[in-house]
Short mmCIF file of N, CA and C in Angstrom, two decimals:
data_model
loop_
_atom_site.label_atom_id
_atom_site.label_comp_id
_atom_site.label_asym_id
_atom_site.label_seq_id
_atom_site.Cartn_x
_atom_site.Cartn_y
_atom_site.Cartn_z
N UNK A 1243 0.82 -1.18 0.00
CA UNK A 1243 0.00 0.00 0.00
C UNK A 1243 0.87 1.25 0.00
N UNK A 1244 1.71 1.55 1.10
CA UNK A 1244 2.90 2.29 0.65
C UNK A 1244 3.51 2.67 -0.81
N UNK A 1245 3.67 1.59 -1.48
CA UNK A 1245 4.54 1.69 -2.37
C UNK A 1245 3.21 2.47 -3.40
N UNK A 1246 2.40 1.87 -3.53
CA UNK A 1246 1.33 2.47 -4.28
C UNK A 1246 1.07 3.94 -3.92
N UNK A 1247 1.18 4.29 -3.06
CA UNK A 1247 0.71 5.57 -2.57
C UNK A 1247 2.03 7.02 -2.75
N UNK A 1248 3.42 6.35 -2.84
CA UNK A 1248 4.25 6.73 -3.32
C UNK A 1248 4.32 7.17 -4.99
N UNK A 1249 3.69 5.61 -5.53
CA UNK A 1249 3.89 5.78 -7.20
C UNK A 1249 2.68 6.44 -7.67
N UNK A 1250 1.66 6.70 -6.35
CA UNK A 1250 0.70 7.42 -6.94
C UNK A 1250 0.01 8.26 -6.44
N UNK A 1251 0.96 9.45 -6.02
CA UNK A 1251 0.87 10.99 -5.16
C UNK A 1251 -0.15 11.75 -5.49
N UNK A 1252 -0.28 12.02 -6.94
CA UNK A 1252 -1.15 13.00 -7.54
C UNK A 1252 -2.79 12.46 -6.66
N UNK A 1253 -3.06 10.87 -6.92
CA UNK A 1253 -4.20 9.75 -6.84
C UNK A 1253 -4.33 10.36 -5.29
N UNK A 1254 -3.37 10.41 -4.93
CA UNK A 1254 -3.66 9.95 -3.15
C UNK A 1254 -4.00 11.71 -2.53
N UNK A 1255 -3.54 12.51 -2.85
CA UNK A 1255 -3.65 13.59 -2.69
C UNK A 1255 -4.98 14.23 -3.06
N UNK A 1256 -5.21 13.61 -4.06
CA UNK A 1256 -6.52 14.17 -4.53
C UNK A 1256 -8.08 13.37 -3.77
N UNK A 1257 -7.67 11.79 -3.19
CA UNK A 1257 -8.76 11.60 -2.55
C UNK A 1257 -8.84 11.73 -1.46
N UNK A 1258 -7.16 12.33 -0.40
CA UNK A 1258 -7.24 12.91 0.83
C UNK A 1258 -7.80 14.32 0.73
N UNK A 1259 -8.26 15.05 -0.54
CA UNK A 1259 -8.72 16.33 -0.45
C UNK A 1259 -10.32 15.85 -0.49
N UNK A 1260 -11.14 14.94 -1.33
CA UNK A 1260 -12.47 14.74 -1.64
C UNK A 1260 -12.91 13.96 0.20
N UNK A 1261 -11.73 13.44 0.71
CA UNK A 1261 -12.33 12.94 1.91
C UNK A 1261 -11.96 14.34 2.69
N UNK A 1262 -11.39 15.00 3.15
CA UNK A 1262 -11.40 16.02 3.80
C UNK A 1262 -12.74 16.60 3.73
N UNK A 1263 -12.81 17.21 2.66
CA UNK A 1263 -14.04 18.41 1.85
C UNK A 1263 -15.18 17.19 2.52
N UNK A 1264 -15.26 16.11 2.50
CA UNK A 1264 -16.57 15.54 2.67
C UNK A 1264 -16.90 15.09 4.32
N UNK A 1265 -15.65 15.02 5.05
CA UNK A 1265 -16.22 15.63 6.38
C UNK A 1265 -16.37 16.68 7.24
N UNK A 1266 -15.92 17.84 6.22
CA UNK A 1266 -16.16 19.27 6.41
C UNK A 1266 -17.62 19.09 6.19
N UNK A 1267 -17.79 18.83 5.15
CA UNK A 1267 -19.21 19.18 4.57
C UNK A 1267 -20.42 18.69 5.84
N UNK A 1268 -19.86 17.35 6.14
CA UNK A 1268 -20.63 16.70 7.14
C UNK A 1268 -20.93 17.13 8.29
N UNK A 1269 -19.73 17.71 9.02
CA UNK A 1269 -19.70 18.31 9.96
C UNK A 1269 -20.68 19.35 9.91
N UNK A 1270 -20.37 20.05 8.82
CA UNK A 1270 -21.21 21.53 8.68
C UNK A 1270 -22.59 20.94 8.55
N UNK A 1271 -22.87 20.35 7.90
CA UNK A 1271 -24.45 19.77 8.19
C UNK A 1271 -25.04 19.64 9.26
N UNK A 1272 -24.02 18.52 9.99
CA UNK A 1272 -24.96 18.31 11.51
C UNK A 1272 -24.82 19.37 12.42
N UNK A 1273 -23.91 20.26 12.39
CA UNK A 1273 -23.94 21.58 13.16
C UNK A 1273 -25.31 22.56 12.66
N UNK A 1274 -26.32 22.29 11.82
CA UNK A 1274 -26.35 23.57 11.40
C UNK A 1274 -27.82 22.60 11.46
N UNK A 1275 -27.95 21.05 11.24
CA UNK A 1275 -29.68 20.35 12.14
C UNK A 1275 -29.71 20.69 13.34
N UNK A 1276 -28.38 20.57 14.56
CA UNK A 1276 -28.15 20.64 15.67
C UNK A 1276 -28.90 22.08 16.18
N UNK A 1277 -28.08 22.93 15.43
CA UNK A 1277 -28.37 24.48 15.90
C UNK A 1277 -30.53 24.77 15.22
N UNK A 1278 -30.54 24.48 14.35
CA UNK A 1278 -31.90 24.24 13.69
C UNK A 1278 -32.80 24.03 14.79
N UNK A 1279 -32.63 22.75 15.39
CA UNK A 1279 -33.33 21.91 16.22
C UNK A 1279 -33.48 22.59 17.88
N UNK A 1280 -32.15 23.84 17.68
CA UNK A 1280 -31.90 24.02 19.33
C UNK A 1280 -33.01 25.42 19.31
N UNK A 1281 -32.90 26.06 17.94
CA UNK A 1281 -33.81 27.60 18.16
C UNK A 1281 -35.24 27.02 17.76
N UNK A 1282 -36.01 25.87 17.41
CA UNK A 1282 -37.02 25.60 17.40
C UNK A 1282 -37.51 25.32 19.17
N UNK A 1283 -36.16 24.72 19.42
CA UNK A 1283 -36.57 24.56 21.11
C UNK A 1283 -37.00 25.79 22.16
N UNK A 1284 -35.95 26.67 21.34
CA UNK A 1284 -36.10 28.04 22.25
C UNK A 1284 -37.27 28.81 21.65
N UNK A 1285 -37.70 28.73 20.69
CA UNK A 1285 -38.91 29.51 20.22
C UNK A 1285 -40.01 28.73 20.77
N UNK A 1286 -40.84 27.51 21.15
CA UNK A 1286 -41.40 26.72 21.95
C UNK A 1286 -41.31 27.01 23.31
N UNK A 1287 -39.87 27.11 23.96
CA UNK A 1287 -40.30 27.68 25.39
C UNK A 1287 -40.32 29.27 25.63
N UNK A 1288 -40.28 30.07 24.70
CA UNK A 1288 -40.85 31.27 24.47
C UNK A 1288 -42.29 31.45 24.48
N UNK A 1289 -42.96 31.09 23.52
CA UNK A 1289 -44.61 31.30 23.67
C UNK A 1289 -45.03 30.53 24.53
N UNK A 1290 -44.58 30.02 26.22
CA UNK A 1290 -44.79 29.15 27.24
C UNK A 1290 -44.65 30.33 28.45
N UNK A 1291 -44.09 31.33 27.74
CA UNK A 1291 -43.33 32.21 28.81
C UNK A 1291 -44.53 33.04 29.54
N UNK A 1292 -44.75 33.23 30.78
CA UNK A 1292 -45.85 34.21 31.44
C UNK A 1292 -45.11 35.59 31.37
N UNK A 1293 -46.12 36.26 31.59
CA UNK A 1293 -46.24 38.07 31.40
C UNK A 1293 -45.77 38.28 32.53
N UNK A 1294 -45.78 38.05 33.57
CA UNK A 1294 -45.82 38.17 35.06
C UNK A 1294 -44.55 38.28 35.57
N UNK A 1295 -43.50 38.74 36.57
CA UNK A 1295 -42.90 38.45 36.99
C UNK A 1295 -42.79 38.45 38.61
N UNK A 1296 -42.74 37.10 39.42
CA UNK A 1296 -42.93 37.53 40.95
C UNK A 1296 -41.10 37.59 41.20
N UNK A 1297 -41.59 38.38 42.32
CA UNK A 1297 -39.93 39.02 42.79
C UNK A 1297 -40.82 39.44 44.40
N UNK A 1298 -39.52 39.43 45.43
CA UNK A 1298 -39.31 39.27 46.76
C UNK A 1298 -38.46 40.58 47.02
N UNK A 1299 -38.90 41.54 47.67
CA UNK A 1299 -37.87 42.47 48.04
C UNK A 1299 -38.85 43.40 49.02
N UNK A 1300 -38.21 44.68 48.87
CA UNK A 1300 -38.54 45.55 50.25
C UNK A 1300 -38.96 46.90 49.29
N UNK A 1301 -40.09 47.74 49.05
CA UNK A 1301 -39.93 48.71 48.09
C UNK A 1301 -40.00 50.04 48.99
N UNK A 1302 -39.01 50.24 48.80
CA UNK A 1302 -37.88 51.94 49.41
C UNK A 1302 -39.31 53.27 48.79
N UNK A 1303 -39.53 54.35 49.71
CA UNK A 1303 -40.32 55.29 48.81
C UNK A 1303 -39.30 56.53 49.05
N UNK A 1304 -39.44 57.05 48.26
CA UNK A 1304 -38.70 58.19 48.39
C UNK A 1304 -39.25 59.44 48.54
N UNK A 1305 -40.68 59.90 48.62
CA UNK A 1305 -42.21 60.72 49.01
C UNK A 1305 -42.86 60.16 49.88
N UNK A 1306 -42.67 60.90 51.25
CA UNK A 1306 -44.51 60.53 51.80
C UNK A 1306 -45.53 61.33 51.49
N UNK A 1307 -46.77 60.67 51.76
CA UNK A 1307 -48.11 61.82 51.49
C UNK A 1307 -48.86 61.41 52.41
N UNK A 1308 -48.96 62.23 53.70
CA UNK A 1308 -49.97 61.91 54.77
C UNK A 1308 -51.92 62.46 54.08
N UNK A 1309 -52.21 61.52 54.23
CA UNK A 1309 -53.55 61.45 53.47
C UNK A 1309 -54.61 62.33 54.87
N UNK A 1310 -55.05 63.63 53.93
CA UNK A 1310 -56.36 64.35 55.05
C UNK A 1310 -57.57 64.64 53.95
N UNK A 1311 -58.45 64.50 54.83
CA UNK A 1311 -60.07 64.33 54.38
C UNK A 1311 -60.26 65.40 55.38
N UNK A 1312 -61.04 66.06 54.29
CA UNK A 1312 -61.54 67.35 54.75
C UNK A 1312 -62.44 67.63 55.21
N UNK A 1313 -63.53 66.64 55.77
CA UNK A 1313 -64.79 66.15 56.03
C UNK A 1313 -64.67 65.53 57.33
N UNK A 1314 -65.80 65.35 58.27
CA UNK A 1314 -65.40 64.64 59.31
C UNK A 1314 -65.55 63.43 59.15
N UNK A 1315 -65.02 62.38 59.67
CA UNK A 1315 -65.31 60.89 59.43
C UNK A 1315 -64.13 60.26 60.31
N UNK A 1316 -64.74 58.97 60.50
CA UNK A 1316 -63.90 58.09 61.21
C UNK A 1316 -63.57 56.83 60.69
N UNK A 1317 -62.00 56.25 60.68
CA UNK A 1317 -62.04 55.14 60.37
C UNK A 1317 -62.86 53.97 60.86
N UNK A 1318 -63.24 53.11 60.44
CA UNK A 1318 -64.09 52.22 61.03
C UNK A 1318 -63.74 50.88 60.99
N UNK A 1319 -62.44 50.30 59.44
CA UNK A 1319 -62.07 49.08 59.04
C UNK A 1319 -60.55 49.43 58.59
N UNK A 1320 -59.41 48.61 58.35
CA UNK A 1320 -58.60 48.95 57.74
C UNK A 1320 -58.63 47.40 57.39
N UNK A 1321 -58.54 47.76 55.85
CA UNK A 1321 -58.86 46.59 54.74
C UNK A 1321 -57.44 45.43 54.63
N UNK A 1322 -56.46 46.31 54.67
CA UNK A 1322 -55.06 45.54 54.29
C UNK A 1322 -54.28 45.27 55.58
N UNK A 1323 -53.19 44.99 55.54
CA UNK A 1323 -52.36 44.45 56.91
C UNK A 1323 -50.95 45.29 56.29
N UNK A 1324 -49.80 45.43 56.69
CA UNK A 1324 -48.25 45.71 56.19
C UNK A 1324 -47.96 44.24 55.80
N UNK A 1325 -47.37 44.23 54.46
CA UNK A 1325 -46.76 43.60 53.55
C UNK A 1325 -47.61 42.81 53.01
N UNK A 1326 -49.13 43.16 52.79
CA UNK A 1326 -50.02 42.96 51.89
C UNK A 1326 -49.96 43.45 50.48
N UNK A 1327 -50.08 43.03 49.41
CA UNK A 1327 -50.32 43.36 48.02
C UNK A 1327 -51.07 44.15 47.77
N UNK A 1328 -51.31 45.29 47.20
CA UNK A 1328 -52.38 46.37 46.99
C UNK A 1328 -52.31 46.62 45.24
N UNK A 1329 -52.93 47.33 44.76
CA UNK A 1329 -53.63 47.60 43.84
C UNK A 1329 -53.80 48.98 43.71
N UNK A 1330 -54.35 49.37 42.10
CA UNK A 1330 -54.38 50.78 42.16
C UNK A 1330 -55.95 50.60 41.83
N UNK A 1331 -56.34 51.36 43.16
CA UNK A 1331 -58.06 51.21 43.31
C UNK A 1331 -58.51 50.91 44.01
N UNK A 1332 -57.65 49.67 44.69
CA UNK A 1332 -57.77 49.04 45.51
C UNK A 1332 -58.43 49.36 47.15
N UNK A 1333 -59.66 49.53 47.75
CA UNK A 1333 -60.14 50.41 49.06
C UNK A 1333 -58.96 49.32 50.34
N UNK A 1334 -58.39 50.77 51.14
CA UNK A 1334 -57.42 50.58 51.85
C UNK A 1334 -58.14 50.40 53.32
N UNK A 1335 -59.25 51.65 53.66
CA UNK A 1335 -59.74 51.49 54.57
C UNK A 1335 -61.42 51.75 54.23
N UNK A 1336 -62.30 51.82 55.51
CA UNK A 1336 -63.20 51.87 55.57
C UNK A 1336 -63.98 52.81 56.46
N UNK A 1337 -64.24 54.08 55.75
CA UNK A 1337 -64.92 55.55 57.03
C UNK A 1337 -66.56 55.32 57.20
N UNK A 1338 -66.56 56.00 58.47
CA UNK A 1338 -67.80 55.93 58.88
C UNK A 1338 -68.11 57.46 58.80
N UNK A 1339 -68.76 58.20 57.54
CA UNK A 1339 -68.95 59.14 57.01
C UNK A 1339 -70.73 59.76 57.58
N UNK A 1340 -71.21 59.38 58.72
CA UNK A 1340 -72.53 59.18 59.31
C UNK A 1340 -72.43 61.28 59.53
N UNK A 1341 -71.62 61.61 60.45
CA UNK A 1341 -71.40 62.87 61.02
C UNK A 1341 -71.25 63.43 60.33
N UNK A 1342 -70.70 63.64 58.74
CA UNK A 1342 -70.73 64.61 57.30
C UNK A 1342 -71.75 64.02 56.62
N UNK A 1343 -72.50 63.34 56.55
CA UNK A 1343 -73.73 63.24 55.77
C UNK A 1343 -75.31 64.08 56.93
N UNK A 1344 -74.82 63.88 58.86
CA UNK A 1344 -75.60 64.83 59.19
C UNK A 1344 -75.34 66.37 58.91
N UNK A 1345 -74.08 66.52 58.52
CA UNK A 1345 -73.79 68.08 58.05
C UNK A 1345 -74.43 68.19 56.57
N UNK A 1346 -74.13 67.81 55.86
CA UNK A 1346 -74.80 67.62 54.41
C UNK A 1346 -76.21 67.89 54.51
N UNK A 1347 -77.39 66.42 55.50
CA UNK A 1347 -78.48 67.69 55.53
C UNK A 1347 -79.30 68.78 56.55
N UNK A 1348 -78.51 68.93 57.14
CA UNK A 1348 -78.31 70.38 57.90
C UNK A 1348 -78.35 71.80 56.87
N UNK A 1349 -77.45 71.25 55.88
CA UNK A 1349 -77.21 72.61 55.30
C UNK A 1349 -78.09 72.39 54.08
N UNK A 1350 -78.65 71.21 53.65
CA UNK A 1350 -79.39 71.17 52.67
C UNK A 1350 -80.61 71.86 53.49
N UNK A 1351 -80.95 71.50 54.87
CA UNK A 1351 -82.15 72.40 55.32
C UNK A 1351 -82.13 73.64 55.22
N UNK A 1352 -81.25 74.40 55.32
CA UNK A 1352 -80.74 75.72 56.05
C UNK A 1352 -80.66 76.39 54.39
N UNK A 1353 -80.51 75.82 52.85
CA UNK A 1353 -80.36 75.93 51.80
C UNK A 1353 -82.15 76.24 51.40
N UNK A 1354 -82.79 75.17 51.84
CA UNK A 1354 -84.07 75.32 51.54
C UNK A 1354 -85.18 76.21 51.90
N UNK A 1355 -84.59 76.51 53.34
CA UNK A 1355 -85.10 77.60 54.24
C UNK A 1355 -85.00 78.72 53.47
N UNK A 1356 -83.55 79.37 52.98
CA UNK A 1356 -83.54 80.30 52.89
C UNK A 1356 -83.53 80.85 51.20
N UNK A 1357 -84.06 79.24 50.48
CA UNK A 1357 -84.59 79.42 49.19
C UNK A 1357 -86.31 80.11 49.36
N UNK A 1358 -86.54 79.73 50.17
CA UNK A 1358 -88.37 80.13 50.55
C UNK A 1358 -88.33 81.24 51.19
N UNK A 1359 -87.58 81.61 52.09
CA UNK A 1359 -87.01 83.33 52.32
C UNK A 1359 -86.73 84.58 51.61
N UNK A 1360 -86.06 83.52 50.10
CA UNK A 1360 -86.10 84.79 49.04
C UNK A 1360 -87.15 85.43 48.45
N UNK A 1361 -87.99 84.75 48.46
CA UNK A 1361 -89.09 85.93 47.55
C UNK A 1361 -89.62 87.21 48.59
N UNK A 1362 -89.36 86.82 50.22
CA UNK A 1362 -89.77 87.65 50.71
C UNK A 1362 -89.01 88.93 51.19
N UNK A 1363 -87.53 88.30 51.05
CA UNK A 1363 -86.57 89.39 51.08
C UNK A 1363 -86.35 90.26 50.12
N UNK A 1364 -86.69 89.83 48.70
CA UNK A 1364 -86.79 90.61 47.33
C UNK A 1364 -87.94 91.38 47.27
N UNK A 1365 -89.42 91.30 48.47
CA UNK A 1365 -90.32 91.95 48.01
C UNK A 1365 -89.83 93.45 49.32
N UNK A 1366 -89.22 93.02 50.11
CA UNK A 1366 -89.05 93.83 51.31
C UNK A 1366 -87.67 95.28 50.93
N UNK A 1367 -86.90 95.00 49.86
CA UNK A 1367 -85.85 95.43 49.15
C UNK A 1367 -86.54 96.55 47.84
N UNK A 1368 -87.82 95.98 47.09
CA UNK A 1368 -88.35 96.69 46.42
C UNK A 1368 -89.75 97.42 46.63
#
């Protein structure tokens, strides 16, 4: 086999190049089903993926806003606990608004009174 491969360099050279080139080629093939097969995987656990993300931490504020109601009222419930989940909308507490709704009609009386007062103060003026 030697001796053949000696007397026939050009022969041997040329099918160590067609076998080279043909496990290049090969190689490059299965690299490129491999990689094929790996972004079909990742596109599959993509549309699996939730919107959501839960996370654990402490949230820092950097503003307070002490909350006043200008009305009289009393708390009566407080809805949430500290390190409860809240919401935007979400009712925090619960007033007992009884003592501004007796002001409300107090002055709705005192409104009506002195709607029935006017015609007599306009006749007393002219």
């Amino acid at each position: 086999m030697k001796k053949w491969i000696l007397s026939h360099k050009k022969s041997a050279v040329a099918v160590a190049c067609v076998l080279a080139a043909l496990i290049i080629a090969l190689g490059i093939f299965f690299y490129q089903k491999n990689s094929a097969s790996a972004s079909h995987t990742a596109d599959a656990a993509a549309s699996t993926e939730q919107k959501e993300i839960d996370a654990w931490g402490e949230v820092k504020y950097t503003h307070m806003e002490d909350i006043s109601i200008d009305f009289p009222s009393t708390v009566t419930d407080v809805l949430v606990k500290e390190g409860d989940r809240v919401t935007l909308g979400q009712p925090l507490i619960t007033l007992d608004i009884s003592e501004y709704n007796g002001n409300i009609k107090k002055l709705k009386q005192q409104l009506a009174a002195n709607q029935a007062a006017l015609p007599t103060a306009t006749q007393d003026v002219s």
